[in-house]
Amino acid sequence: MDKLTGAQLVIRTLEYMEVSTVFGLPGGAILPAYDPIYDSPIRHILARHEQGAGHMAEGYAQSTGELGVVIATSGPGATNLVTPLMNALMDSTPLLAITGQVASTAIGNDAFQEAFTTGITMPATKHNYLVANVSEIPQILIEAKHIATTGRPGPVLVDIPKDILNDESEWVEPKIVEMPGYKPTTSPNPKSITQGVDLIKKAKKPILYVGGGIINSKSNKELYELAISTNIPVVTTLMGRGSFPDGHELSLGMPGMHGNYTATTSLQKSDLLIAIGVRFDDRVTANPEYFAQNAKVIHA
């Protein structure tokens, strides 16, 4: 079997993952990956700044439902991705960032355009990797996609030293292996559902408080059926807009600092908040101590 360079393995694996579009900006440490892109059916969209490339990949993921992929070089290229990575983490957007890194032997020596990329991006990602061997590239990328797109979606970064991009290895079809430290919740708890139904039956002023998780999980239909069958009003966050028809009589709109009075007041005066695919953002709750003080909460 012919051997491929690490750079070729990156692009080959992206093709295997059915990635059709990547966003990026070339630079010294990631440059080896650009030759195989030229010969690949993957469409590369050139940005003028890595931060812009990251936000473009975010928007692509949100509008298509597919994994967003961004490529950047080492040092300043990688650090310029911090804002879109953090944004993707907050908005639960599936994003894969592939960054170049200085040669393995130069790491930790204050090399030109070196940065501690995995350390810097640790709080801004679901997970990140520093590739230590060229043969690991396909397996790491397939795991990165799995982590980015399952459970609560989010960004994953893969940092690849330049010498590893130039090293060679055979292509081995990657497979998802069991990751003991990563067990996202994928099924409901029957006992919790029964308790939730009882709370809904007893509530006088229930509110469905929904966010982007509804859209990410493609649960718009189920939300609509729940609202109609129970006649419970719906409040949607910014990321949840579109999950329920704005023109419907049960739609109260968006709450919080940038929302409307009706939606905000309905949350405050509710006796039961059914929160689905949403986080209790400070722009909605303000001081949590005084938010919906009389409400019980079902959070899914």
GROMACS .gro file of C-alpha atoms in nm:
model
  300
    1MET     CA    1   0.000   0.000   0.000
    2ASP     CA    2   0.131   0.344  -0.096
    3LYS     CA    3   0.221   0.577   0.185
    4LEU     CA    4   0.070   0.923   0.222
    5THR     CA    5   0.211   1.230   0.389
    6GLY     CA    6   0.043   1.357   0.703
    7ALA     CA    7  -0.100   1.644   0.500
    8GLN     CA    8  -0.248   1.399   0.249
    9LEU     CA    9  -0.390   1.194   0.535
   10VAL     CA   10  -0.564   1.504   0.671
   11ILE     CA   11  -0.737   1.575   0.341
   12ARG     CA   12  -0.806   1.207   0.271
   13THR     CA   13  -0.973   1.175   0.611
   14LEU     CA   14  -1.182   1.489   0.556
   15GLU     CA   15  -1.299   1.336   0.228
   16TYR     CA   16  -1.377   1.012   0.412
   17MET     CA   17  -1.581   1.216   0.661
   18GLU     CA   18  -1.774   1.363   0.363
   19VAL     CA   19  -1.658   1.715   0.435
   20SER     CA   20  -1.736   1.923   0.126
   21THR     CA   21  -1.618   2.269   0.231
   22VAL     CA   22  -1.338   2.407   0.447
   23PHE     CA   23  -1.250   2.764   0.538
   24GLY     CA   24  -0.899   2.882   0.600
   25LEU     CA   25  -0.590   3.090   0.548
   26PRO     CA   26  -0.251   2.942   0.456
   27GLY     CA   27   0.061   2.996   0.663
   28GLY     CA   28   0.400   2.834   0.706
   29ALA     CA   29   0.317   2.554   0.950
   30ILE     CA   30  -0.005   2.446   0.777
   31LEU     CA   31   0.119   2.500   0.420
   32PRO     CA   32   0.183   2.127   0.351
   33ALA     CA   33  -0.194   2.066   0.381
   34TYR     CA   34  -0.270   2.303   0.097
   35ASP     CA   35  -0.112   2.096  -0.182
   36PRO     CA   36  -0.351   1.800  -0.137
   37ILE     CA   37  -0.646   2.041  -0.107
   38TYR     CA   38  -0.564   2.155  -0.462
   39ASP     CA   39  -0.617   1.801  -0.590
   40SER     CA   40  -0.922   1.733  -0.370
   41PRO     CA   41  -1.293   1.779  -0.448
   42ILE     CA   42  -1.318   1.963  -0.115
   43ARG     CA   43  -1.396   2.329  -0.171
   44HIS     CA   44  -1.160   2.566   0.010
   45ILE     CA   45  -1.288   2.916   0.085
   46LEU     CA   46  -1.005   3.162   0.143
   47ALA     CA   47  -1.051   3.414   0.423
   48ARG     CA   48  -0.847   3.728   0.493
   49HIS     CA   49  -0.814   3.658   0.865
   50GLU     CA   50  -0.834   3.338   1.070
   51GLN     CA   51  -1.100   3.483   1.295
   52GLY     CA   52  -1.315   3.547   0.990
   53ALA     CA   53  -1.251   3.193   0.865
   54GLY     CA   54  -1.364   3.054   1.200
   55HIS     CA   55  -1.685   3.255   1.199
   56MET     CA   56  -1.750   3.152   0.837
   57ALA     CA   57  -1.716   2.786   0.937
   58GLU     CA   58  -1.955   2.851   1.228
   59GLY     CA   59  -2.214   3.007   1.000
   60TYR     CA   60  -2.176   2.721   0.754
   61ALA     CA   61  -2.238   2.467   1.030
   62GLN     CA   62  -2.542   2.653   1.162
   63SER     CA   63  -2.700   2.700   0.819
   64THR     CA   64  -2.635   2.350   0.682
   65GLY     CA   65  -2.636   2.133   0.994
   66GLU     CA   66  -2.302   1.988   0.883
   67LEU     CA   67  -1.964   2.000   1.055
   68GLY     CA   68  -1.787   2.332   1.002
   69VAL     CA   69  -1.414   2.297   0.929
   70VAL     CA   70  -1.152   2.572   0.957
   71ILE     CA   71  -0.779   2.549   0.885
   72ALA     CA   72  -0.516   2.785   1.025
   73THR     CA   73  -0.143   2.803   1.077
   74SER     CA   74   0.051   2.799   1.403
   75GLY     CA   75   0.098   3.080   1.656
   76PRO     CA   76  -0.103   3.386   1.554
   77GLY     CA   77  -0.312   3.180   1.314
   78ALA     CA   78  -0.423   2.951   1.594
   79THR     CA   79  -0.474   3.227   1.851
   80ASN     CA   80  -0.691   3.416   1.603
   81LEU     CA   81  -0.934   3.123   1.621
   82VAL     CA   82  -1.001   3.164   1.993
   83THR     CA   83  -1.303   3.393   1.947
   84PRO     CA   84  -1.488   3.171   1.696
   85LEU     CA   85  -1.402   2.864   1.903
   86MET     CA   86  -1.548   3.025   2.215
   87ASN     CA   87  -1.850   3.140   2.019
   88ALA     CA   88  -1.906   2.787   1.885
   89LEU     CA   89  -1.881   2.650   2.238
   90MET     CA   90  -2.142   2.897   2.367
   91ASP     CA   91  -2.374   2.841   2.069
   92SER     CA   92  -2.328   2.460   2.059
   93THR     CA   93  -2.201   2.469   1.701
   94PRO     CA   94  -2.016   2.163   1.562
   95LEU     CA   95  -1.678   2.298   1.453
   96LEU     CA   96  -1.348   2.127   1.369
   97ALA     CA   97  -1.037   2.346   1.377
   98ILE     CA   98  -0.717   2.206   1.226
   99THR     CA   99  -0.408   2.408   1.310
  100GLY     CA  100  -0.047   2.378   1.208
  101GLN     CA  101   0.219   2.375   1.477
  102VAL     CA  102   0.597   2.422   1.478
  103ALA     CA  103   0.807   2.108   1.434
  104SER     CA  104   0.785   1.857   1.719
  105THR     CA  105   1.149   1.915   1.814
  106ALA     CA  106   1.088   2.291   1.842
  107ILE     CA  107   0.783   2.276   2.070
  108GLY     CA  108   0.859   2.443   2.402
  109ASN     CA  109   1.163   2.629   2.268
  110ASP     CA  110   0.991   2.961   2.190
  111ALA     CA  111   1.020   2.886   1.820
  112PHE     CA  112   0.904   3.130   1.552
  113GLN     CA  113   0.522   3.147   1.552
  114GLU     CA  114   0.496   2.892   1.832
  115ALA     CA  115   0.205   2.904   2.075
  116PHE     CA  116   0.075   2.661   2.335
  117THR     CA  117  -0.233   2.605   2.121
  118THR     CA  118  -0.386   2.315   2.313
  119GLY     CA  119  -0.342   2.499   2.643
  120ILE     CA  120  -0.482   2.825   2.510
  121THR     CA  121  -0.787   2.660   2.353
  122MET     CA  122  -0.864   2.413   2.630
  123PRO     CA  123  -1.139   2.630   2.787
  124ALA     CA  124  -1.274   2.720   2.441
  125THR     CA  125  -1.326   2.365   2.308
  126LYS     CA  126  -1.505   2.044   2.398
  127HIS     CA  127  -1.172   1.869   2.345
  128ASN     CA  128  -0.842   1.925   2.168
  129TYR     CA  129  -0.553   1.713   2.042
  130LEU     CA  130  -0.182   1.754   1.975
  131VAL     CA  131  -0.088   1.492   1.715
  132ALA     CA  132   0.228   1.305   1.813
  133ASN     CA  133   0.252   1.054   1.527
  134VAL     CA  134   0.153   1.076   1.162
  135SER     CA  135  -0.031   0.743   1.176
  136GLU     CA  136  -0.271   0.887   1.436
  137ILE     CA  137  -0.413   1.154   1.207
  138PRO     CA  138  -0.712   0.963   1.059
  139GLN     CA  139  -0.821   0.823   1.395
  140ILE     CA  140  -0.790   1.157   1.573
  141LEU     CA  141  -0.987   1.342   1.305
  142ILE     CA  142  -1.271   1.089   1.308
  143GLU     CA  143  -1.286   1.107   1.688
  144ALA     CA  144  -1.281   1.487   1.670
  145LYS     CA  145  -1.583   1.485   1.440
  146HIS     CA  146  -1.764   1.242   1.670
  147ILE     CA  147  -1.707   1.463   1.973
  148ALA     CA  148  -1.798   1.783   1.786
  149THR     CA  149  -2.128   1.651   1.650
  150THR     CA  150  -2.266   1.435   1.933
  151GLY     CA  151  -2.421   1.519   2.268
  152ARG     CA  152  -2.420   1.895   2.298
  153PRO     CA  153  -2.234   1.994   1.977
  154GLY     CA  154  -1.927   2.215   2.000
  155PRO     CA  155  -1.576   2.288   1.874
  156VAL     CA  156  -1.282   2.047   1.871
  157LEU     CA  157  -0.927   2.148   1.776
  158VAL     CA  158  -0.655   1.927   1.625
  159ASP     CA  159  -0.302   2.071   1.639
  160ILE     CA  160  -0.052   1.911   1.399
  161PRO     CA  161   0.324   1.985   1.401
  162LYS     CA  162   0.471   2.065   1.061
  163ASP     CA  163   0.712   1.769   1.060
  164ILE     CA  164   0.420   1.533   1.115
  165LEU     CA  165   0.238   1.687   0.819
  166ASN     CA  166   0.545   1.596   0.611
  167ASP     CA  167   0.597   1.247   0.760
  168GLU     CA  168   0.450   0.946   0.580
  169SER     CA  169   0.219   0.663   0.681
  170GLU     CA  170  -0.023   0.420   0.523
  171TRP     CA  171  -0.393   0.501   0.510
  172VAL     CA  172  -0.591   0.292   0.758
  173GLU     CA  173  -0.967   0.338   0.762
  174PRO     CA  174  -1.048   0.504   1.096
  175LYS     CA  175  -1.319   0.374   1.326
  176ILE     CA  176  -1.489   0.523   1.628
  177VAL     CA  177  -1.355   0.345   1.932
  178GLU     CA  178  -1.503   0.356   2.279
  179MET     CA  179  -1.400   0.670   2.462
  180PRO     CA  180  -1.454   0.601   2.834
  181GLY     CA  181  -1.427   0.968   2.928
  182TYR     CA  182  -1.691   1.081   2.677
  183LYS     CA  183  -2.044   0.960   2.738
  184PRO     CA  184  -2.301   1.216   2.618
  185THR     CA  185  -2.662   1.164   2.724
  186THR     CA  186  -2.853   1.020   2.429
  187SER     CA  187  -3.173   0.882   2.581
  188PRO     CA  188  -3.429   1.018   2.830
  189ASN     CA  189  -3.481   0.895   3.184
  190PRO     CA  190  -3.832   0.739   3.208
  191LYS     CA  191  -3.864   0.830   3.576
  192SER     CA  192  -3.781   1.194   3.505
  193ILE     CA  193  -4.038   1.202   3.223
  194THR     CA  194  -4.310   1.073   3.456
  195GLN     CA  195  -4.218   1.337   3.715
  196GLY     CA  196  -4.222   1.605   3.445
  197VAL     CA  197  -4.570   1.505   3.329
  198ASP     CA  198  -4.698   1.531   3.686
  199LEU     CA  199  -4.549   1.881   3.721
  200ILE     CA  200  -4.711   1.991   3.393
  201LYS     CA  201  -5.052   1.863   3.506
  202LYS     CA  202  -5.031   2.062   3.830
  203ALA     CA  203  -4.891   2.385   3.680
  204LYS     CA  204  -5.113   2.692   3.643
  205LYS     CA  205  -4.874   2.911   3.441
  206PRO     CA  206  -4.628   2.683   3.259
  207ILE     CA  207  -4.392   2.815   2.992
  208LEU     CA  208  -4.189   2.630   2.730
  209TYR     CA  209  -3.849   2.801   2.733
  210VAL     CA  210  -3.656   2.667   2.431
  211GLY     CA  211  -3.321   2.728   2.263
  212GLY     CA  212  -3.084   2.615   1.993
  213GLY     CA  213  -3.079   2.257   2.119
  214ILE     CA  214  -3.420   2.211   1.958
  215ILE     CA  215  -3.277   2.305   1.618
  216ASN     CA  216  -2.955   2.107   1.666
  217SER     CA  217  -3.152   1.793   1.748
  218LYS     CA  218  -3.406   1.857   1.469
  219SER     CA  219  -3.688   1.845   1.723
  220ASN     CA  220  -3.900   2.130   1.583
  221LYS     CA  221  -4.191   1.897   1.506
  222GLU     CA  222  -4.190   1.746   1.854
  223LEU     CA  223  -4.181   2.093   2.012
  224TYR     CA  224  -4.477   2.204   1.802
  225GLU     CA  225  -4.678   1.894   1.896
  226LEU     CA  226  -4.598   1.940   2.265
  227ALA     CA  227  -4.700   2.306   2.263
  228ILE     CA  228  -5.023   2.243   2.072
  229SER     CA  229  -5.130   1.938   2.274
  230THR     CA  230  -5.069   2.111   2.609
  231ASN     CA  231  -5.157   2.467   2.502
  232ILE     CA  232  -4.839   2.592   2.673
  233PRO     CA  233  -4.692   2.924   2.546
  234VAL     CA  234  -4.345   2.915   2.392
  235VAL     CA  235  -4.056   3.152   2.461
  236THR     CA  236  -3.752   3.116   2.231
  237THR     CA  237  -3.396   3.236   2.285
  238LEU     CA  238  -3.194   3.395   2.006
  239MET     CA  239  -3.041   3.057   1.913
  240GLY     CA  240  -3.386   2.898   1.928
  241ARG     CA  241  -3.550   3.137   1.682
  242GLY     CA  242  -3.716   2.937   1.407
  243SER     CA  243  -3.781   2.632   1.623
  244PHE     CA  244  -4.142   2.744   1.670
  245PRO     CA  245  -4.348   2.966   1.435
  246ASP     CA  246  -4.320   3.330   1.542
  247GLY     CA  247  -4.670   3.401   1.410
  248HIS     CA  248  -4.840   3.131   1.615
  249GLU     CA  249  -5.069   3.246   1.896
  250LEU     CA  250  -4.866   3.045   2.149
  251SER     CA  251  -4.541   3.215   2.051
  252LEU     CA  252  -4.437   3.488   2.295
  253GLY     CA  253  -4.110   3.569   2.121
  254MET     CA  254  -3.763   3.622   2.262
  255PRO     CA  255  -3.696   3.714   2.627
  256GLY     CA  256  -3.424   3.905   2.804
  257MET     CA  257  -3.221   4.218   2.750
  258HIS     CA  258  -3.270   4.210   2.372
  259GLY     CA  259  -3.613   4.047   2.379
  260ASN     CA  260  -3.967   4.170   2.443
  261TYR     CA  261  -4.159   4.252   2.759
  262THR     CA  262  -4.421   3.979   2.720
  263ALA     CA  263  -4.169   3.696   2.687
  264THR     CA  264  -3.956   3.824   2.973
  265THR     CA  265  -4.250   3.877   3.207
  266SER     CA  266  -4.399   3.537   3.126
  267LEU     CA  267  -4.080   3.368   3.242
  268GLN     CA  268  -4.069   3.572   3.561
  269LYS     CA  269  -4.431   3.497   3.652
  270SER     CA  270  -4.432   3.133   3.548
  271ASP     CA  271  -4.482   2.856   3.803
  272LEU     CA  272  -4.316   2.594   3.578
  273LEU     CA  273  -4.034   2.646   3.329
  274ILE     CA  274  -3.997   2.363   3.080
  275ALA     CA  275  -3.648   2.446   2.954
  276ILE     CA  276  -3.547   2.244   2.648
  277GLY     CA  277  -3.218   2.277   2.461
  278VAL     CA  278  -3.143   2.603   2.635
  279ARG     CA  279  -2.904   2.746   2.890
  280PHE     CA  280  -2.999   3.007   3.144
  281ASP     CA  281  -2.798   3.292   2.996
  282ASP     CA  282  -2.737   3.603   3.205
  283ARG     CA  283  -2.892   3.818   2.930
  284VAL     CA  284  -3.219   3.642   3.010
  285THR     CA  285  -3.195   3.576   3.382
  286ALA     CA  286  -2.996   3.881   3.500
  287ASN     CA  287  -2.936   3.800   3.869
  288PRO     CA  288  -3.033   3.429   3.898
  289GLU     CA  289  -3.138   3.484   4.260
  290TYR     CA  290  -3.436   3.689   4.140
  291PHE     CA  291  -3.519   3.497   3.822
  292ALA     CA  292  -3.855   3.314   3.809
  293GLN     CA  293  -3.854   3.282   4.186
  294ASN     CA  294  -4.184   3.092   4.206
  295ALA     CA  295  -4.115   2.850   3.922
  296LYS     CA  296  -4.017   2.488   3.930
  297VAL     CA  297  -3.782   2.389   3.647
  298ILE     CA  298  -3.774   2.095   3.409
  299HIS     CA  299  -3.442   2.116   3.223
  300ALA     CA  300  -3.375   1.892   2.923
   0.00000   0.00000   0.00000
